[in-house]
Short mmCIF file of C-alpha atoms in Angstrom, two decimals:
data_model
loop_
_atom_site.label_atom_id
_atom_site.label_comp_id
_atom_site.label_asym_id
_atom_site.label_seq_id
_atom_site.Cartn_x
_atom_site.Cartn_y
_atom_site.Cartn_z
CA UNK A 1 190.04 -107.30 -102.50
CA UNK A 2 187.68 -110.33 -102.67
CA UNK A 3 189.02 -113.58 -103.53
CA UNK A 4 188.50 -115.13 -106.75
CA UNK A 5 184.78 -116.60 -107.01
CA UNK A 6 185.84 -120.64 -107.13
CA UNK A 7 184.89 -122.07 -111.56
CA UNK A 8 180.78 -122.69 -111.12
CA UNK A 9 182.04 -126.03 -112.64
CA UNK A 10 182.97 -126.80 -108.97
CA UNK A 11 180.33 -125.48 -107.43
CA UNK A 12 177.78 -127.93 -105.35
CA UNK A 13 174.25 -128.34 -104.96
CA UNK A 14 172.12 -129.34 -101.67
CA UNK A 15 169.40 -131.08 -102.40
CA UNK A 16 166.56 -131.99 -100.14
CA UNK A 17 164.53 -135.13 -100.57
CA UNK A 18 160.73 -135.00 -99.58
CA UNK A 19 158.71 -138.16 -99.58
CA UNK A 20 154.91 -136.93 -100.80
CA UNK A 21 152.05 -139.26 -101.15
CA UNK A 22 153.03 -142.77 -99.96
CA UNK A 23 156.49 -142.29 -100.75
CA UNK A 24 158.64 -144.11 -98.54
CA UNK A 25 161.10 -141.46 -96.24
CA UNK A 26 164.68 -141.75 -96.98
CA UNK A 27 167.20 -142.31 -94.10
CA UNK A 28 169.24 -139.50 -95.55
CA UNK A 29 167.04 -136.60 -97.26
CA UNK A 30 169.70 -133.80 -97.72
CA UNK A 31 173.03 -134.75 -100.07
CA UNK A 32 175.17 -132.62 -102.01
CA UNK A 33 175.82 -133.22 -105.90
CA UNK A 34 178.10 -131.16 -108.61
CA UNK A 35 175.40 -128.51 -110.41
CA UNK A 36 176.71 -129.17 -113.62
CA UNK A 37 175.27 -132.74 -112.92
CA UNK A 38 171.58 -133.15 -114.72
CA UNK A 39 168.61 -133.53 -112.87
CA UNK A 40 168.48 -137.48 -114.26
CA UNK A 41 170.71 -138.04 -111.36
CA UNK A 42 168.47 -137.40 -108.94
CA UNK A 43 165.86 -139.39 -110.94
CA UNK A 44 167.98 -142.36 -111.01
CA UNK A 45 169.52 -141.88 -107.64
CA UNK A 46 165.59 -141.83 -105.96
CA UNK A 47 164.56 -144.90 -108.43
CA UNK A 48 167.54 -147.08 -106.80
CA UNK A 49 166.88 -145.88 -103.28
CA UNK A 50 163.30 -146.89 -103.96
CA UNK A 51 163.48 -149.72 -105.59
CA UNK A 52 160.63 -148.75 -107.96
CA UNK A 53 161.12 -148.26 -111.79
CA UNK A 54 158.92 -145.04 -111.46
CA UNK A 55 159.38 -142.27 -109.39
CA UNK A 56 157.19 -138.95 -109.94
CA UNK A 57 159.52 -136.15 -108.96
CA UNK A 58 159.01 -132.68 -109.05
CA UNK A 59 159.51 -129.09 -107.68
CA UNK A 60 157.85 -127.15 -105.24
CA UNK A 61 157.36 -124.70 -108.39
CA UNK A 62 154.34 -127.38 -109.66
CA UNK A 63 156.27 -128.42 -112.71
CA UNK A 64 159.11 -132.08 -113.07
CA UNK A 65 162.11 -130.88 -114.29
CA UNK A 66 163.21 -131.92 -117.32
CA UNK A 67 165.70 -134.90 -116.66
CA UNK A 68 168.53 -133.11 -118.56
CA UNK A 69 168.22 -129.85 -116.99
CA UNK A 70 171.38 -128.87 -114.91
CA UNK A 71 171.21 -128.71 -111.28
CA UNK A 72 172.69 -125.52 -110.56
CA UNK A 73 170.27 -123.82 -112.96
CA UNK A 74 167.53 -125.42 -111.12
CA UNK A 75 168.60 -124.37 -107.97
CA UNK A 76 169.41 -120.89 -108.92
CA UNK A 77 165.74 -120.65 -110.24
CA UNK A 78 164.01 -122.12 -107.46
CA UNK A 79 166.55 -123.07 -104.77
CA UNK A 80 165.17 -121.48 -101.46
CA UNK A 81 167.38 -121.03 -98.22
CA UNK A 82 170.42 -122.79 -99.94
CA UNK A 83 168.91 -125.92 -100.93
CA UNK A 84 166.41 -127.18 -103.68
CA UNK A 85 163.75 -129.28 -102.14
CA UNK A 86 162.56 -132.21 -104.93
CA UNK A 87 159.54 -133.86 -103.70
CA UNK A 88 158.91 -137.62 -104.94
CA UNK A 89 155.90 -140.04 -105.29
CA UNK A 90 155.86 -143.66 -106.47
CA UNK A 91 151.86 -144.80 -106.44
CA UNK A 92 150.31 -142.72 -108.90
CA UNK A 93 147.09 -144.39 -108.69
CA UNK A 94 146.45 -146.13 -111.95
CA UNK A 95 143.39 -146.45 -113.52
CA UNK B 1 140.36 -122.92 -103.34
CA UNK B 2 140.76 -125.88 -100.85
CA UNK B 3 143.62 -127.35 -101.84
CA UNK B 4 143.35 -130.64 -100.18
CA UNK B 5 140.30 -130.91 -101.42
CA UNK B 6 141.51 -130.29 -105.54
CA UNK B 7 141.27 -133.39 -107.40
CA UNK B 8 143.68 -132.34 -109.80
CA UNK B 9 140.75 -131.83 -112.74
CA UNK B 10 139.65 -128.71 -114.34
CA UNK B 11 136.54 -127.72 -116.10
CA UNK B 12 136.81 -126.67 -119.96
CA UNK B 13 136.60 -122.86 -119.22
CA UNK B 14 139.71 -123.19 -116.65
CA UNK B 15 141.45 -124.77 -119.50
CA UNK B 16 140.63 -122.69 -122.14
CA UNK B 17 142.16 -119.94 -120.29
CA UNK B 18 145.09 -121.89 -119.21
CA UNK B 19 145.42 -122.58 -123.04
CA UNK B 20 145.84 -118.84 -123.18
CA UNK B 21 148.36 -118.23 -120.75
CA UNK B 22 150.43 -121.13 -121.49
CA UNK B 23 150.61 -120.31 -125.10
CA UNK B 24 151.67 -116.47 -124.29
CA UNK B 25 154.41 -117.94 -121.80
CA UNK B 26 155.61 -120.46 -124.89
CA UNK B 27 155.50 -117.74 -127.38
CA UNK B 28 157.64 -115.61 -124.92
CA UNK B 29 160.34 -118.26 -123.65
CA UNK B 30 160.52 -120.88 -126.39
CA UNK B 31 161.03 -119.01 -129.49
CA UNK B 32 162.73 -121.80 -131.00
CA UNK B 33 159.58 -123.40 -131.82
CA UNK B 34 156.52 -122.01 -133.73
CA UNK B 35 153.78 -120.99 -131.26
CA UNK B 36 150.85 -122.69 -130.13
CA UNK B 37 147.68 -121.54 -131.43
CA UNK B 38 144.01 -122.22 -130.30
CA UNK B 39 141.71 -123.83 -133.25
CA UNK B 40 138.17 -123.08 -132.53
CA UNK B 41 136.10 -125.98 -133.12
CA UNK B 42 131.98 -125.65 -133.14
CA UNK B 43 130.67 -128.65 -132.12
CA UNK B 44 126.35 -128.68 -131.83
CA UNK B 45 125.76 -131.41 -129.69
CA UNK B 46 122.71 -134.07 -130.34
CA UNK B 47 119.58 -132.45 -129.32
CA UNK B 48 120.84 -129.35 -128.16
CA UNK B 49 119.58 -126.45 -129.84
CA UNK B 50 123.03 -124.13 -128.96
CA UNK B 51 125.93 -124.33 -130.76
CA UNK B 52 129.08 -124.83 -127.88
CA UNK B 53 132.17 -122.98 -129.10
CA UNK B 54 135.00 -125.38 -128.01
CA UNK B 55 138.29 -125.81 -129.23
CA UNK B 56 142.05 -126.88 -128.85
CA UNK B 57 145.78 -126.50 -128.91
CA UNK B 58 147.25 -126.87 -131.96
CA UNK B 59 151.32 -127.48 -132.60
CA UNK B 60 152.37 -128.21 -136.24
CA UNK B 61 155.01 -128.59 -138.26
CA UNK B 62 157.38 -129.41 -135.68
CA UNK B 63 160.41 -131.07 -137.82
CA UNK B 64 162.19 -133.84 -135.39
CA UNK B 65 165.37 -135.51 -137.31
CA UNK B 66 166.70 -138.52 -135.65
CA UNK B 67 169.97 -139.32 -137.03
CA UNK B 68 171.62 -143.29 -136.71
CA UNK B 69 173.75 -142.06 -133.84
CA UNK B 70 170.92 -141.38 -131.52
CA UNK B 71 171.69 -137.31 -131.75
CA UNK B 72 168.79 -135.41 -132.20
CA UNK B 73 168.24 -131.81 -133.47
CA UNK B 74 164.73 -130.17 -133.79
CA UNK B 75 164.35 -128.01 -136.36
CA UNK B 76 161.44 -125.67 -137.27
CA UNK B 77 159.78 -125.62 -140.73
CA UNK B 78 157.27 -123.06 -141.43
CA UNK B 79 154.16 -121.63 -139.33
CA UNK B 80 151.44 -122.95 -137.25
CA UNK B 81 148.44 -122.68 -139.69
CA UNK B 82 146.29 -119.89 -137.84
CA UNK B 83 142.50 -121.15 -138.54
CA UNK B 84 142.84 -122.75 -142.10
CA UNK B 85 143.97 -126.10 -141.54
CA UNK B 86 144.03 -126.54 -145.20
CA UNK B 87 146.88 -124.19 -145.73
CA UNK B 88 149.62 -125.75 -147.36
CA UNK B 89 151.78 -122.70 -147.81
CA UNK B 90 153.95 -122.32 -145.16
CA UNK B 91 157.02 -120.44 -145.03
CA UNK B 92 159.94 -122.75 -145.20
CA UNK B 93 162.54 -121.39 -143.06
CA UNK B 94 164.02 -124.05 -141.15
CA UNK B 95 166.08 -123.13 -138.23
CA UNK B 96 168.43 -125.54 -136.96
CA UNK B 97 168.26 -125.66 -132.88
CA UNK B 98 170.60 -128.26 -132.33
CA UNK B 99 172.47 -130.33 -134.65
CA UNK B 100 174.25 -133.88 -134.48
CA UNK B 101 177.27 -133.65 -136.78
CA UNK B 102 177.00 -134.22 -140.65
CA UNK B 103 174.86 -137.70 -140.62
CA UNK B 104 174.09 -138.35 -144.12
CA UNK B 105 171.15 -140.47 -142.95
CA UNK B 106 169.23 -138.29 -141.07
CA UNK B 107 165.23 -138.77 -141.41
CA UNK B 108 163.11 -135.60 -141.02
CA UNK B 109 159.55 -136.58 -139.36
CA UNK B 110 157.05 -134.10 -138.87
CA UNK B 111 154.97 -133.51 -135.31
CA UNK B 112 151.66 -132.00 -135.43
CA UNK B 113 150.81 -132.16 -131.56
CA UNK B 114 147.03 -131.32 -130.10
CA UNK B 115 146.22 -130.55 -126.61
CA UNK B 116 142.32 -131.44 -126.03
CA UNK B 117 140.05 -131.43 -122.99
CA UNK B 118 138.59 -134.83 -122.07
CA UNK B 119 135.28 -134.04 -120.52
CA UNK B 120 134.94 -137.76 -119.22
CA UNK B 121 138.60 -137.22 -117.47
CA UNK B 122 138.36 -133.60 -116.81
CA UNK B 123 142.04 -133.06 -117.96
CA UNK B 124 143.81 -132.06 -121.07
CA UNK B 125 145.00 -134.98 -123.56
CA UNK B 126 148.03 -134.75 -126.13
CA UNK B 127 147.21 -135.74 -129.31
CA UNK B 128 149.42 -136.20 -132.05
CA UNK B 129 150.71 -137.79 -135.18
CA UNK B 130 153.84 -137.91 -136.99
CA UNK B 131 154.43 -138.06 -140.83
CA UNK B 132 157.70 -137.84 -143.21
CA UNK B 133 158.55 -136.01 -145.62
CA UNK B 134 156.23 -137.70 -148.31
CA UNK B 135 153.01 -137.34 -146.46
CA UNK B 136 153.15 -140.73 -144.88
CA UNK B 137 151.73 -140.99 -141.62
CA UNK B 138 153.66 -142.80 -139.07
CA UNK B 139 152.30 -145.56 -137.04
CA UNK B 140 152.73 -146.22 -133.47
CA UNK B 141 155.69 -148.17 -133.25
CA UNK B 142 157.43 -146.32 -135.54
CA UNK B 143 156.52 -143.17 -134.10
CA UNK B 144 158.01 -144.13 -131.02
CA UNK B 145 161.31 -145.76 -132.10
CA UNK B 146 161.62 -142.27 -133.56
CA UNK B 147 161.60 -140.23 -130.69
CA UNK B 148 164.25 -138.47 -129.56
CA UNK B 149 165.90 -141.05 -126.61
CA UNK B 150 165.18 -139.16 -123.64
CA UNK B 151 162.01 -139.40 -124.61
CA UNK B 152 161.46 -143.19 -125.51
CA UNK B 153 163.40 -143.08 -122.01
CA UNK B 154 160.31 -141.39 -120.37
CA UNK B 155 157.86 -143.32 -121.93
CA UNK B 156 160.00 -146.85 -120.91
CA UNK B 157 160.07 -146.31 -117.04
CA UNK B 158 157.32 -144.19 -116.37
CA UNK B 159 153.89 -145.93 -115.72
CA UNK B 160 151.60 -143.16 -116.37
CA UNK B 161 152.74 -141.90 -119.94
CA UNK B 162 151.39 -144.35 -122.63
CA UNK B 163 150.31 -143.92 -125.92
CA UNK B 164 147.32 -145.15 -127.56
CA UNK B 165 146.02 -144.66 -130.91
CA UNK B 166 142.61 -143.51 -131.31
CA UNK B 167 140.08 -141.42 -133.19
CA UNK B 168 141.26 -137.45 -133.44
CA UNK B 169 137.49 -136.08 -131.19
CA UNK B 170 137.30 -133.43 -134.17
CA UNK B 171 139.08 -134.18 -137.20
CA UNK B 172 137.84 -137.95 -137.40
CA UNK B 173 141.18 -139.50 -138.14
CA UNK B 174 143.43 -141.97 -136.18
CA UNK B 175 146.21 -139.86 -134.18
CA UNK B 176 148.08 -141.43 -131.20
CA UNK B 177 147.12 -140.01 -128.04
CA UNK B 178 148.66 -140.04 -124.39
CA UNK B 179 146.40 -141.96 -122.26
CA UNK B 180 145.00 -139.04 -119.68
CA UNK B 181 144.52 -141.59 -116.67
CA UNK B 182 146.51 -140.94 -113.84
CA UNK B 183 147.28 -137.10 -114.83
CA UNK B 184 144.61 -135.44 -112.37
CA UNK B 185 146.69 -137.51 -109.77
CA UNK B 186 149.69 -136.07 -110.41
CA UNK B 187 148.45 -133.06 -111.19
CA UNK B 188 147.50 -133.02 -107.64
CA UNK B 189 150.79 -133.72 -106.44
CA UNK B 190 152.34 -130.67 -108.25
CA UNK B 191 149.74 -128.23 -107.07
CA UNK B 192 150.16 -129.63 -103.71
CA UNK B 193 153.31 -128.18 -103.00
CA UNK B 194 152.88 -124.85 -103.70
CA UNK B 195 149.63 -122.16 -103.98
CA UNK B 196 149.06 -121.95 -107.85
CA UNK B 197 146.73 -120.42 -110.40
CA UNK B 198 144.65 -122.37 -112.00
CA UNK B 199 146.03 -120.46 -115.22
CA UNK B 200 149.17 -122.15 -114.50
CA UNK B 201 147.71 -125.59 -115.00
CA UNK B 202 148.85 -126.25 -118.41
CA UNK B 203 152.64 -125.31 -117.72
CA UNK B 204 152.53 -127.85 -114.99
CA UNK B 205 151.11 -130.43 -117.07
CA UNK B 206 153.49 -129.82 -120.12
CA UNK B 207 156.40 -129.91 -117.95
CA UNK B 208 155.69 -133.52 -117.22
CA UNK B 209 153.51 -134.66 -120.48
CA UNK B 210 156.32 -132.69 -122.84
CA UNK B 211 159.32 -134.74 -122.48
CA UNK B 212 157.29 -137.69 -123.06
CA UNK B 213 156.91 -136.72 -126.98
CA UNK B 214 160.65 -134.40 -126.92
CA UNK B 215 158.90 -131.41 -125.91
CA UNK B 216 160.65 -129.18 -122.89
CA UNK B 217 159.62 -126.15 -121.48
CA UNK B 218 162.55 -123.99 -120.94
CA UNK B 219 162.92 -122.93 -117.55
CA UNK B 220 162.21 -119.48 -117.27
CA UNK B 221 158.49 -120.48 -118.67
CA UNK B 222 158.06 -122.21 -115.36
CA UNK B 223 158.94 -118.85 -113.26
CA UNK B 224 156.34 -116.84 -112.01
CA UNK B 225 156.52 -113.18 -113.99
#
């Protein structure tokens, strides 16, 4: 008989930084968060980390998540090989 | 297509069809809302002899209420006019999406929201305006102390989301407009990652331009079929 599956409320999320364009590389690129967190934690996790007030962040689907989308229905959506990997960008160049 | 080579433009064909398939995907995963539906616009440039069908987006009707407690529900009054923009009669069902409880000071605003090709930019551009209930237009500031707060959130920190006010390119009135520079640039980005159809264009763009004005694309919109 198979154990109980653990509340999804508990389960965690792996989530792989990638530095694109001139994005400075994180000393630590892979951390685990709760996937009922929202995606707005990542956003605001990468913005400290970076020091920058804007970070363009988005999926290797082409598309930014919405910042109040959960993480666990992100990474059952697009997760590959047990992870979801968010790419990030600061210099948009402005003109 | 050489990818690192893609600018992150398109031409007015690629978004025309784009138009198509983004508004089939909406109509399919975001039934919540009215769908979006393409206005044909002739337009006979100077000195040309051809008349060049062109044409845009169009999202009406969209009801935001905004209540004093920063809760927001969407709610969707009537139907996207077809062709007749002077159509007046629309169905009033209004269908609660999401609620904030019993504020007696809730403020219905209207969003009628245009997605345009810039030929000078090569990229689409979100037009829109936002009246009440009476008919009176809102202006900029007020239109944006009246978006939902995740949105005046995006528009706050991000660099590359800002909204000007400026001539509608067909209808010849003022309509607030998010400023197109930067978008082929991260357009780029997003296509970088991953192989995609030029069709798919428009989802991309929405999914960062759509939050900006309280828009989201659900995500099964942004899975491939």
């Amino acid at each position: 008989m198979a154990a109980p599956e653990p509340p999804s409320s508990s389960q965690k999320v792996i989530i792989q930084l990638k530095a694109t364009a001139d994005a400075p590389i994180l000393k630590q690129t892979k951390f685990k968060m709760l996937g009922t967190d929202k995606f707005a934690k990542v956003i605001d996790f990468l913005r400290r980390q970076l020091h920058r007030e804007t970070v363009f962040v988005y999926i290797n689907s082409a598309f930014s998540p919405n910042p109040d989308e959960l993480v666990i229905d992100l990474f059952n959506n697009f997760g590959v090989d047990g992870k979801l990997l968010v790419n990030y960008a600061c210099s948009v160049a402005w003109g | 297509m050489d990818e690192s080579a893609w600018d992150g433009t398109l031409s007015a064909s690629e978004l025309s069809a784009s138009a198509q398939a983004f508004a089939e995907k909406w109509k399919l995963n975001n039934p919540a809302y009215p769908p979006w539906t393409w206005v044909k616009s002739l337009k006979v440039p100077i000195f040309a002899t051809i008349k060049v069908e062109e044409g845009y987006l169009s999202l009406e009707n969209v009801c935001i209420v905004k209540s004093n407690d920063d809760e927001v529900a969407s709610c969707v009054e009537g139907e996207a006019s077809l062709c007749d923009k002077e159509d007046e009669e629309s169905t009033d069902s209004a269908t609660l999406v999401q609620t904030s409880s019993g504020n007696d000071n809730a403020q219905p605003y209207y969003f009628d929201f245009h997605i345009i090709y810039s030929a000078s930019f090569r990229v689409p551009v979100l037009y829109f305006r936002a009246y009440c209930s009476d008919g009176r237009s809102l202006g900029l500031n007020e239109i944006e102390s009246v978006l939902p707060a995740n949105s005046a959130k995006v528009l706050l920190e991000s660099k590359w989301t800002f909204i000007t006010q400026e001539e509608h390119p067909y209808l010849n009135r003022p309509w607030c407009k998010l400023h197109p520079c930067g978008s082929s640039d991260w357009m780029k980005l997003l296509f970088q990652a991953v192989e995609q159809a030029m069709e798919l264009y428009l989802v991309s763009w929405f999914s960062v331009v759509g939050p900006v004005i309280g828009l989201s694309i659900p995500i099964q919109m942004l899975k491939e079929p």
